[in-house]
Amino acid sequence: MNANGRPPKASRAIYPGSFDPPTNGHLDVIARASRYFGDLIVAVVVNPQKREPMFTLEEREAMIRECVKDLPNVRVEHFRGLLADYVQDREADVIVKGLRVVSDFENEMSTALMNRSLSDVDTMFLMSDQRYSFVSSSIVKEVFFLGGDVAALVPAPVMRIMETKRATLNR
Ligand code: PNS
């Protein structure tokens, strides 16, 4: 059901990202977006631009799958190359993104316009919940690997995999 208690349109949305790792902010966007679209694909980019991911593709997909297992219209996939091509390949209607703070807007606007010019797909933005407006994967990783407590910022299954990864790296 959507927010008005009506069945959602049979539309397909794609929520792309690096998810390195997924945070409570990501999960909040996924849960809210799943109410508005018939079918939501969480699409993990294989090689994030500019940086090597800390978590493997398999780890990132597994973490999200565990977190969305109770959302029947959400599935997790990965993609390589241009998001615009992947959107066309999956015959999706819209890209979904979260917007945390004003500084996100500049980059998101040019990305959304580029994706529309490449594949005529619109991007819809959900404002991040204010509890997570400061939460990014990179800040979570930095604080966690320096010994800080991030348990309130990531889902429990993600916390477990992060602890395993830290133990492996410290060995
Ligand atoms: O979680 P992130 O790192 O902000 O996600 C960025 C992502 C994966 C959405 C973006 O890097 C992307 O779409 N990459 C695919 C390559 C692509 O299409 N680049 C051109 C975008 S205009």
PDB file of C-alpha atoms and ligand atoms in Angstrom:
ATOM      1  CA  MET A   1       0.000   0.000   0.000  1.00  0.00           C
ATOM      2  CA  ASN A   2       1.194   3.490  -0.644  1.00  0.00           C
ATOM      3  CA  ALA A   3       1.033   6.347   1.833  1.00  0.00           C
ATOM      4  CA  ASN A   4      -2.674   6.884   0.990  1.00  0.00           C
ATOM      5  CA  GLY A   5      -3.582   3.258   1.535  1.00  0.00           C
ATOM      6  CA  ARG A   6      -3.851   2.581  -2.203  1.00  0.00           C
ATOM      7  CA  PRO A   7      -1.926  -0.119  -4.051  1.00  0.00           C
ATOM      8  CA  PRO A   8       1.281   1.310  -5.514  1.00  0.00           C
ATOM      9  CA  LYS A   9       1.484   1.867  -9.252  1.00  0.00           C
ATOM     10  CA  ALA A  10       3.115  -1.021 -11.065  1.00  0.00           C
ATOM     11  CA  SER A  11       6.189   1.095 -11.621  1.00  0.00           C
ATOM     12  CA  ARG A  12       9.798   0.072 -11.247  1.00  0.00           C
ATOM     13  CA  ALA A  13      12.358   2.235  -9.476  1.00  0.00           C
ATOM     14  CA  ILE A  14      16.101   1.794  -9.138  1.00  0.00           C
ATOM     15  CA  TYR A  15      17.979   2.976  -6.062  1.00  0.00           C
ATOM     16  CA  PRO A  16      21.662   2.960  -7.047  1.00  0.00           C
ATOM     17  CA  GLY A  17      24.689   3.381  -4.834  1.00  0.00           C
ATOM     18  CA  SER A  18      28.023   2.123  -3.601  1.00  0.00           C
ATOM     19  CA  PHE A  19      26.601   0.960  -0.254  1.00  0.00           C
ATOM     20  CA  ASP A  20      30.113   0.614   1.154  1.00  0.00           C
ATOM     21  CA  PRO A  21      28.608  -0.136   3.675  1.00  0.00           C
ATOM     22  CA  PRO A  22      24.820   0.377   3.682  1.00  0.00           C
ATOM     23  CA  THR A  23      23.742   2.684   6.509  1.00  0.00           C
ATOM     24  CA  ASN A  24      20.499   3.344   8.346  1.00  0.00           C
ATOM     25  CA  GLY A  25      20.105   6.345   6.039  1.00  0.00           C
ATOM     26  CA  HIS A  26      20.122   4.051   2.990  1.00  0.00           C
ATOM     27  CA  LEU A  27      17.716   1.630   4.654  1.00  0.00           C
ATOM     28  CA  ASP A  28      15.342   4.435   5.537  1.00  0.00           C
ATOM     29  CA  VAL A  29      15.256   5.569   1.886  1.00  0.00           C
ATOM     30  CA  ILE A  30      14.714   1.966   0.720  1.00  0.00           C
ATOM     31  CA  ALA A  31      11.840   1.375   3.158  1.00  0.00           C
ATOM     32  CA  ARG A  32      10.126   4.636   2.242  1.00  0.00           C
ATOM     33  CA  ALA A  33      10.643   4.237  -1.518  1.00  0.00           C
ATOM     34  CA  SER A  34       9.271   0.688  -1.370  1.00  0.00           C
ATOM     35  CA  ARG A  35       5.898   2.173  -0.373  1.00  0.00           C
ATOM     36  CA  TYR A  36       5.640   4.228  -3.535  1.00  0.00           C
ATOM     37  CA  PHE A  37       6.805   1.820  -6.241  1.00  0.00           C
ATOM     38  CA  GLY A  38       5.552  -1.592  -7.255  1.00  0.00           C
ATOM     39  CA  ASP A  39       9.070  -2.858  -7.673  1.00  0.00           C
ATOM     40  CA  LEU A  40      12.258  -1.379  -6.184  1.00  0.00           C
ATOM     41  CA  ILE A  41      15.689  -2.567  -7.282  1.00  0.00           C
ATOM     42  CA  VAL A  42      18.583  -1.660  -5.004  1.00  0.00           C
ATOM     43  CA  ALA A  43      21.476  -1.561  -7.465  1.00  0.00           C
ATOM     44  CA  VAL A  44      25.006  -1.870  -6.125  1.00  0.00           C
ATOM     45  CA  VAL A  45      27.624  -0.357  -8.410  1.00  0.00           C
ATOM     46  CA  VAL A  46      30.409  -2.873  -9.014  1.00  0.00           C
ATOM     47  CA  ASN A  47      33.302  -0.415  -9.007  1.00  0.00           C
ATOM     48  CA  PRO A  48      32.548   2.875  -7.302  1.00  0.00           C
ATOM     49  CA  GLN A  49      34.268   5.797  -9.036  1.00  0.00           C
ATOM     50  CA  LYS A  50      37.358   7.318  -7.490  1.00  0.00           C
ATOM     51  CA  ARG A  51      37.911   4.752  -4.749  1.00  0.00           C
ATOM     52  CA  GLU A  52      38.398   1.093  -3.991  1.00  0.00           C
ATOM     53  CA  PRO A  53      35.473  -0.234  -1.927  1.00  0.00           C
ATOM     54  CA  MET A  54      36.249  -1.557   1.542  1.00  0.00           C
ATOM     55  CA  PHE A  55      33.596  -4.265   1.249  1.00  0.00           C
ATOM     56  CA  THR A  56      33.477  -6.683  -1.655  1.00  0.00           C
ATOM     57  CA  LEU A  57      30.533  -6.639  -4.014  1.00  0.00           C
ATOM     58  CA  GLU A  58      29.327  -9.914  -2.457  1.00  0.00           C
ATOM     59  CA  GLU A  59      29.534  -8.436   1.051  1.00  0.00           C
ATOM     60  CA  ARG A  60      27.692  -5.273   0.041  1.00  0.00           C
ATOM     61  CA  GLU A  61      24.915  -7.218  -1.690  1.00  0.00           C
ATOM     62  CA  ALA A  62      24.612  -9.687   1.201  1.00  0.00           C
ATOM     63  CA  MET A  63      24.383  -6.877   3.765  1.00  0.00           C
ATOM     64  CA  ILE A  64      21.546  -5.179   1.874  1.00  0.00           C
ATOM     65  CA  ARG A  65      19.709  -8.451   1.175  1.00  0.00           C
ATOM     66  CA  GLU A  66      19.706  -9.278   4.865  1.00  0.00           C
ATOM     67  CA  CYS A  67      18.327  -5.842   5.703  1.00  0.00           C
ATOM     68  CA  VAL A  68      15.523  -5.868   3.106  1.00  0.00           C
ATOM     69  CA  LYS A  69      14.380  -9.446   3.536  1.00  0.00           C
ATOM     70  CA  ASP A  70      11.035  -8.308   4.967  1.00  0.00           C
ATOM     71  CA  LEU A  71      10.284  -5.960   2.048  1.00  0.00           C
ATOM     72  CA  PRO A  72       8.761  -8.228  -0.617  1.00  0.00           C
ATOM     73  CA  ASN A  73       8.893  -5.729  -3.494  1.00  0.00           C
ATOM     74  CA  VAL A  74      12.594  -4.923  -2.995  1.00  0.00           C
ATOM     75  CA  ARG A  75      15.402  -6.862  -4.639  1.00  0.00           C
ATOM     76  CA  VAL A  76      19.141  -6.388  -4.758  1.00  0.00           C
ATOM     77  CA  GLU A  77      21.214  -6.465  -7.929  1.00  0.00           C
ATOM     78  CA  HIS A  78      24.512  -5.031  -9.123  1.00  0.00           C
ATOM     79  CA  PHE A  79      25.494  -3.162 -12.241  1.00  0.00           C
ATOM     80  CA  ARG A  80      28.614  -2.162 -14.171  1.00  0.00           C
ATOM     81  CA  GLY A  81      29.119   0.816 -16.393  1.00  0.00           C
ATOM     82  CA  LEU A  82      26.585   3.561 -16.930  1.00  0.00           C
ATOM     83  CA  LEU A  83      23.584   3.731 -14.645  1.00  0.00           C
ATOM     84  CA  ALA A  84      21.577   5.121 -17.574  1.00  0.00           C
ATOM     85  CA  ASP A  85      22.220   1.931 -19.582  1.00  0.00           C
ATOM     86  CA  TYR A  86      21.316  -0.287 -16.647  1.00  0.00           C
ATOM     87  CA  VAL A  87      18.064   1.633 -16.126  1.00  0.00           C
ATOM     88  CA  GLN A  88      17.116   1.042 -19.755  1.00  0.00           C
ATOM     89  CA  ASP A  89      18.116  -2.593 -19.583  1.00  0.00           C
ATOM     90  CA  ARG A  90      15.864  -3.111 -16.554  1.00  0.00           C
ATOM     91  CA  GLU A  91      13.049  -1.048 -18.149  1.00  0.00           C
ATOM     92  CA  ALA A  92      12.844   1.025 -14.975  1.00  0.00           C
ATOM     93  CA  ASP A  93      10.650   4.115 -14.780  1.00  0.00           C
ATOM     94  CA  VAL A  94      12.627   6.181 -12.347  1.00  0.00           C
ATOM     95  CA  ILE A  95      15.848   6.471 -10.351  1.00  0.00           C
ATOM     96  CA  VAL A  96      15.475   7.123  -6.617  1.00  0.00           C
ATOM     97  CA  LYS A  97      18.080   8.968  -4.562  1.00  0.00           C
ATOM     98  CA  GLY A  98      18.251  10.316  -1.027  1.00  0.00           C
ATOM     99  CA  LEU A  99      19.172  13.935  -0.349  1.00  0.00           C
ATOM    100  CA  ARG A 100      20.736  14.635   3.019  1.00  0.00           C
ATOM    101  CA  VAL A 101      21.944  18.200   3.003  1.00  0.00           C
ATOM    102  CA  VAL A 102      22.061  21.123   0.588  1.00  0.00           C
ATOM    103  CA  SER A 103      25.620  20.256  -0.412  1.00  0.00           C
ATOM    104  CA  ASP A 104      24.347  16.950  -1.859  1.00  0.00           C
ATOM    105  CA  PHE A 105      22.149  18.883  -4.230  1.00  0.00           C
ATOM    106  CA  GLU A 106      24.759  20.281  -6.586  1.00  0.00           C
ATOM    107  CA  ASN A 107      26.228  16.935  -7.523  1.00  0.00           C
ATOM    108  CA  GLU A 108      22.851  15.188  -7.581  1.00  0.00           C
ATOM    109  CA  MET A 109      21.371  17.794  -9.876  1.00  0.00           C
ATOM    110  CA  SER A 110      24.056  17.417 -12.556  1.00  0.00           C
ATOM    111  CA  THR A 111      23.938  13.621 -12.231  1.00  0.00           C
ATOM    112  CA  ALA A 112      20.145  13.581 -12.564  1.00  0.00           C
ATOM    113  CA  LEU A 113      20.258  15.846 -15.615  1.00  0.00           C
ATOM    114  CA  MET A 114      22.995  13.751 -17.216  1.00  0.00           C
ATOM    115  CA  ASN A 115      21.036  10.543 -16.632  1.00  0.00           C
ATOM    116  CA  ARG A 116      17.941  12.132 -18.129  1.00  0.00           C
ATOM    117  CA  SER A 117      19.858  13.284 -21.167  1.00  0.00           C
ATOM    118  CA  LEU A 118      21.368   9.802 -21.581  1.00  0.00           C
ATOM    119  CA  SER A 119      18.239   7.689 -21.127  1.00  0.00           C
ATOM    120  CA  ASP A 120      15.267  10.030 -20.608  1.00  0.00           C
ATOM    121  CA  VAL A 121      14.827   8.732 -17.075  1.00  0.00           C
ATOM    122  CA  ASP A 122      13.813  11.008 -14.217  1.00  0.00           C
ATOM    123  CA  THR A 123      15.395  10.943 -10.779  1.00  0.00           C
ATOM    124  CA  MET A 124      13.152  11.370  -7.747  1.00  0.00           C
ATOM    125  CA  PHE A 125      14.608  12.457  -4.440  1.00  0.00           C
ATOM    126  CA  LEU A 126      13.523  11.565  -0.945  1.00  0.00           C
ATOM    127  CA  MET A 127      14.744  13.857   1.802  1.00  0.00           C
ATOM    128  CA  SER A 128      16.782  11.815   4.254  1.00  0.00           C
ATOM    129  CA  ASP A 129      15.352  11.485   7.704  1.00  0.00           C
ATOM    130  CA  GLN A 130      16.916  14.176   9.878  1.00  0.00           C
ATOM    131  CA  ARG A 131      18.328  11.482  12.200  1.00  0.00           C
ATOM    132  CA  TYR A 132      20.594  10.414   9.340  1.00  0.00           C
ATOM    133  CA  SER A 133      21.389  13.705   7.660  1.00  0.00           C
ATOM    134  CA  PHE A 134      25.036  13.498   8.820  1.00  0.00           C
ATOM    135  CA  VAL A 135      25.437   9.792   8.087  1.00  0.00           C
ATOM    136  CA  SER A 136      27.488   8.685   5.090  1.00  0.00           C
ATOM    137  CA  SER A 137      29.219   5.387   4.385  1.00  0.00           C
ATOM    138  CA  SER A 138      32.615   7.103   4.456  1.00  0.00           C
ATOM    139  CA  ILE A 139      32.126   8.766   7.853  1.00  0.00           C
ATOM    140  CA  VAL A 140      30.773   5.496   9.297  1.00  0.00           C
ATOM    141  CA  LYS A 141      33.847   3.602   8.036  1.00  0.00           C
ATOM    142  CA  GLU A 142      36.286   6.188   9.321  1.00  0.00           C
ATOM    143  CA  VAL A 143      34.778   6.346  12.811  1.00  0.00           C
ATOM    144  CA  PHE A 144      34.337   2.566  13.058  1.00  0.00           C
ATOM    145  CA  PHE A 145      37.858   1.663  11.999  1.00  0.00           C
ATOM    146  CA  LEU A 146      39.252   4.245  14.434  1.00  0.00           C
ATOM    147  CA  GLY A 147      37.356   2.529  17.248  1.00  0.00           C
ATOM    148  CA  GLY A 148      34.234   4.706  17.496  1.00  0.00           C
ATOM    149  CA  ASP A 149      30.733   3.424  18.147  1.00  0.00           C
ATOM    150  CA  VAL A 150      28.553   3.451  15.023  1.00  0.00           C
ATOM    151  CA  ALA A 151      25.953   0.901  16.166  1.00  0.00           C
ATOM    152  CA  ALA A 152      23.170   3.498  15.981  1.00  0.00           C
ATOM    153  CA  LEU A 153      24.039   4.389  12.393  1.00  0.00           C
ATOM    154  CA  VAL A 154      24.049   1.038  10.622  1.00  0.00           C
ATOM    155  CA  PRO A 155      21.636  -1.926  10.663  1.00  0.00           C
ATOM    156  CA  ALA A 156      22.601  -4.818  12.975  1.00  0.00           C
ATOM    157  CA  PRO A 157      23.566  -7.224  10.127  1.00  0.00           C
ATOM    158  CA  VAL A 158      25.897  -4.564   8.728  1.00  0.00           C
ATOM    159  CA  MET A 159      27.471  -4.026  12.145  1.00  0.00           C
ATOM    160  CA  ARG A 160      28.225  -7.748  12.376  1.00  0.00           C
ATOM    161  CA  ILE A 161      29.926  -7.850   8.970  1.00  0.00           C
ATOM    162  CA  MET A 162      31.893  -4.693   9.809  1.00  0.00           C
ATOM    163  CA  GLU A 163      33.151  -6.301  13.011  1.00  0.00           C
ATOM    164  CA  THR A 164      34.251  -9.375  11.077  1.00  0.00           C
ATOM    165  CA  LYS A 165      36.033  -7.184   8.545  1.00  0.00           C
ATOM    166  CA  ARG A 166      37.812  -5.221  11.295  1.00  0.00           C
ATOM    167  CA  ALA A 167      38.956  -8.439  12.946  1.00  0.00           C
ATOM    168  CA  THR A 168      40.288  -9.684   9.580  1.00  0.00           C
ATOM    169  CA  LEU A 169      42.130  -6.442   8.900  1.00  0.00           C
ATOM    170  CA  ASN A 170      43.649  -6.357  12.393  1.00  0.00           C
ATOM    171  CA  ARG A 171      44.934  -9.919  12.141  1.00  0.00           C
TER     172      ARG A 171
HETATM  173  O1  PNS B   1      26.564   5.778  -3.187  1.00  0.00           O
HETATM  174  P1  PNS B   1      27.214   6.637  -4.216  1.00  0.00           P
HETATM  175  O2  PNS B   1      28.706   6.384  -4.254  1.00  0.00           O
HETATM  176  O3  PNS B   1      26.887   8.088  -4.049  1.00  0.00           O
HETATM  177  O4  PNS B   1      26.604   6.154  -5.633  1.00  0.00           O
HETATM  178  C1  PNS B   1      27.033   6.754  -6.815  1.00  0.00           C
HETATM  179  C2  PNS B   1      26.422   6.065  -8.049  1.00  0.00           C
HETATM  180  C3  PNS B   1      26.686   4.580  -8.002  1.00  0.00           C
HETATM  181  C4  PNS B   1      24.924   6.294  -8.048  1.00  0.00           C
HETATM  182  C5  PNS B   1      27.088   6.717  -9.284  1.00  0.00           C
HETATM  183  O5  PNS B   1      28.453   6.687  -9.123  1.00  0.00           O
HETATM  184  C6  PNS B   1      26.730   6.015 -10.590  1.00  0.00           C
HETATM  185  O6  PNS B   1      25.625   6.139 -11.076  1.00  0.00           O
HETATM  186  N1  PNS B   1      27.706   5.275 -11.149  1.00  0.00           N
HETATM  187  C7  PNS B   1      27.528   4.560 -12.393  1.00  0.00           C
HETATM  188  C8  PNS B   1      28.355   5.206 -13.509  1.00  0.00           C
HETATM  189  C9  PNS B   1      27.582   6.340 -14.163  1.00  0.00           C
HETATM  190  O7  PNS B   1      26.502   6.159 -14.696  1.00  0.00           O
HETATM  191  N2  PNS B   1      28.183   7.541 -14.095  1.00  0.00           N
HETATM  192  C10 PNS B   1      27.609   8.719 -14.663  1.00  0.00           C
HETATM  193  C11 PNS B   1      26.585   9.369 -13.764  1.00  0.00           C
HETATM  194  S1  PNS B   1      26.051  10.849 -14.463  1.00  0.00           S
END
